[in-house]
Short mmCIF file of C-alpha atoms and ligand atoms in Angstrom, two decimals:
data_model
loop_
_atom_site.label_atom_id
_atom_site.label_comp_id
_atom_site.label_asym_id
_atom_site.label_seq_id
_atom_site.Cartn_x
_atom_site.Cartn_y
_atom_site.Cartn_z
CA MET A 1 82.34 93.55 92.36
CA MET A 2 84.45 96.42 91.11
CA LYS A 3 88.16 95.86 91.49
CA THR A 4 90.04 98.59 93.27
CA LEU A 5 93.62 99.24 94.26
CA GLY A 6 92.50 100.93 97.47
CA MET A 7 95.12 103.60 96.88
CA GLY A 8 94.89 107.38 96.77
CA ALA A 9 95.24 109.86 93.93
CA SER A 10 97.67 109.35 91.07
CA HIS A 11 100.77 111.51 90.70
CA ARG A 12 103.21 111.88 87.84
CA LEU A 13 106.15 109.56 88.40
CA ASN A 14 109.13 111.82 89.10
CA VAL A 15 111.54 112.53 91.96
CA THR A 16 109.76 115.72 93.00
CA ASN A 17 106.40 114.01 93.42
CA ILE A 18 107.81 110.93 95.11
CA ASN A 19 109.55 113.11 97.70
CA ARG A 20 106.48 115.32 98.07
CA TYR A 21 103.96 112.53 98.66
CA VAL A 22 105.82 109.43 99.88
CA ARG A 23 107.51 109.58 103.27
CA MET A 24 110.96 108.04 103.44
CA GLY A 25 111.45 104.77 105.29
CA ARG A 26 107.85 103.62 105.00
CA ILE A 27 106.86 100.30 103.49
CA GLY A 28 103.85 99.58 101.34
CA ASN A 29 102.32 99.07 97.92
CA TYR A 30 102.21 100.95 94.65
CA ALA A 31 100.81 100.85 91.15
CA LEU A 32 102.28 102.36 88.00
CA GLY A 33 100.39 103.23 84.87
CA TYR A 34 99.20 105.84 82.41
CA LYS A 35 96.10 108.01 82.23
CA GLU A 36 93.57 108.49 79.46
CA ASP A 37 90.56 110.78 79.85
CA GLY A 38 91.34 110.99 83.56
CA ILE A 39 91.24 107.23 84.04
CA PHE A 40 94.28 105.51 85.56
CA TYR A 41 95.27 102.28 83.80
CA VAL A 42 97.39 99.86 85.82
CA CYS A 43 100.55 98.64 84.04
CA TYR A 44 102.43 97.33 87.04
CA VAL A 45 101.83 96.65 90.74
CA GLY A 46 104.52 96.20 93.35
CA ARG A 47 105.54 96.63 96.96
CA SER A 48 108.53 97.54 99.04
CA ASP A 49 109.33 95.83 102.33
CA THR A 50 112.07 98.38 103.02
CA ASP A 51 111.36 101.83 101.53
CA LEU A 52 108.56 102.77 99.14
CA ASN A 53 110.16 106.13 98.33
CA VAL A 54 113.41 104.50 97.19
CA ARG A 55 111.63 101.73 95.29
CA LEU A 56 109.42 104.10 93.31
CA LYS A 57 112.43 106.09 92.14
CA GLU A 58 113.88 102.92 90.60
CA HIS A 59 110.92 102.85 88.19
CA ILE A 60 111.43 106.34 86.77
CA ASP A 61 112.12 106.10 83.00
CA GLU A 62 111.94 102.29 83.18
CA ASN A 63 108.91 101.94 80.89
CA SER A 64 107.10 104.59 78.84
CA ASP A 65 103.77 103.35 80.24
CA TYR A 66 104.87 104.19 83.78
CA GLU A 67 103.76 107.82 83.70
CA TYR A 68 101.85 107.95 86.98
CA PHE A 69 101.97 106.23 90.35
CA LYS A 70 99.58 105.55 93.20
CA PHE A 71 100.61 104.14 96.56
CA LYS A 72 99.45 102.98 99.97
CA TYR A 73 101.46 102.53 103.15
CA ALA A 74 101.44 99.20 104.96
CA GLU A 75 102.03 98.64 108.65
CA THR A 76 103.68 95.23 108.26
CA VAL A 77 105.41 93.30 105.48
CA ALA A 78 102.68 90.64 105.76
CA ASP A 79 100.02 93.30 105.07
CA ALA A 80 102.07 94.61 102.14
CA TYR A 81 102.37 91.10 100.74
CA MET A 82 98.63 90.40 100.99
CA THR A 83 97.78 93.71 99.36
CA GLU A 84 100.23 93.02 96.54
CA CYS A 85 98.66 89.59 96.00
CA ARG A 86 95.19 91.11 95.68
CA ASN A 87 96.51 93.80 93.31
CA PHE A 88 98.37 91.19 91.27
CA HIS A 89 95.27 89.03 90.79
CA ASP A 90 92.87 91.95 90.29
CA PHE A 91 95.00 93.79 87.72
CA PRO A 92 96.75 91.24 85.52
CA ASN A 93 99.16 92.85 83.06
CA GLU A 94 102.11 91.94 80.88
CA ASN A 95 104.66 93.58 83.19
CA ASN A 96 103.80 91.53 86.29
CA LYS A 97 104.89 88.16 85.00
CA ASN A 98 105.50 86.38 88.30
CA HIS A 99 103.38 85.91 91.38
CA PRO A 100 104.44 88.24 94.24
CA ALA A 101 107.27 86.80 96.31
CA LYS A 102 106.65 86.16 99.99
CA PRO A 103 108.49 88.33 102.47
CA GLU A 104 111.36 86.73 104.33
CA ASP A 105 110.17 84.44 107.15
CA TYR A 106 106.53 84.74 106.02
CA VAL A 107 104.73 81.40 106.32
CA GLY A 108 101.21 82.41 105.22
CA LYS A 109 99.63 81.92 101.83
CA CYS A 110 98.38 84.16 99.07
CA PRO A 111 94.85 85.27 100.13
CA VAL A 112 93.59 84.82 96.55
CA CYS A 113 95.12 81.68 95.05
CA SER A 114 96.52 80.04 98.21
CA GLU A 115 99.90 79.62 96.49
ZN1 LIG B 201 98.04 84.37 94.46
#
């Protein structure tokens, strides 16, 4: 089965694009990476349980491979956590060293490895 982030189009990672595409105060998931021949290569996956717009801005100029971003809103922090787990296991990379942390008060398990 082909692995997919389930996210929309990629945008260059800068303040203008983040404000243009990502509504403030929404939670959700994102991926950072670079593009070659139109293909997006994942270099990092993450989530924000508070504000995706703010979180993405923290990654600007953090790593030269973080040229583009994709994102997806989540309705709940539990949904964001489960999506991040799937992304983490589907797109292993050197920048995501640790398994995604559970949201506060979340008692469920990772849907992939049951950690
Ligand atoms: Zn896991």
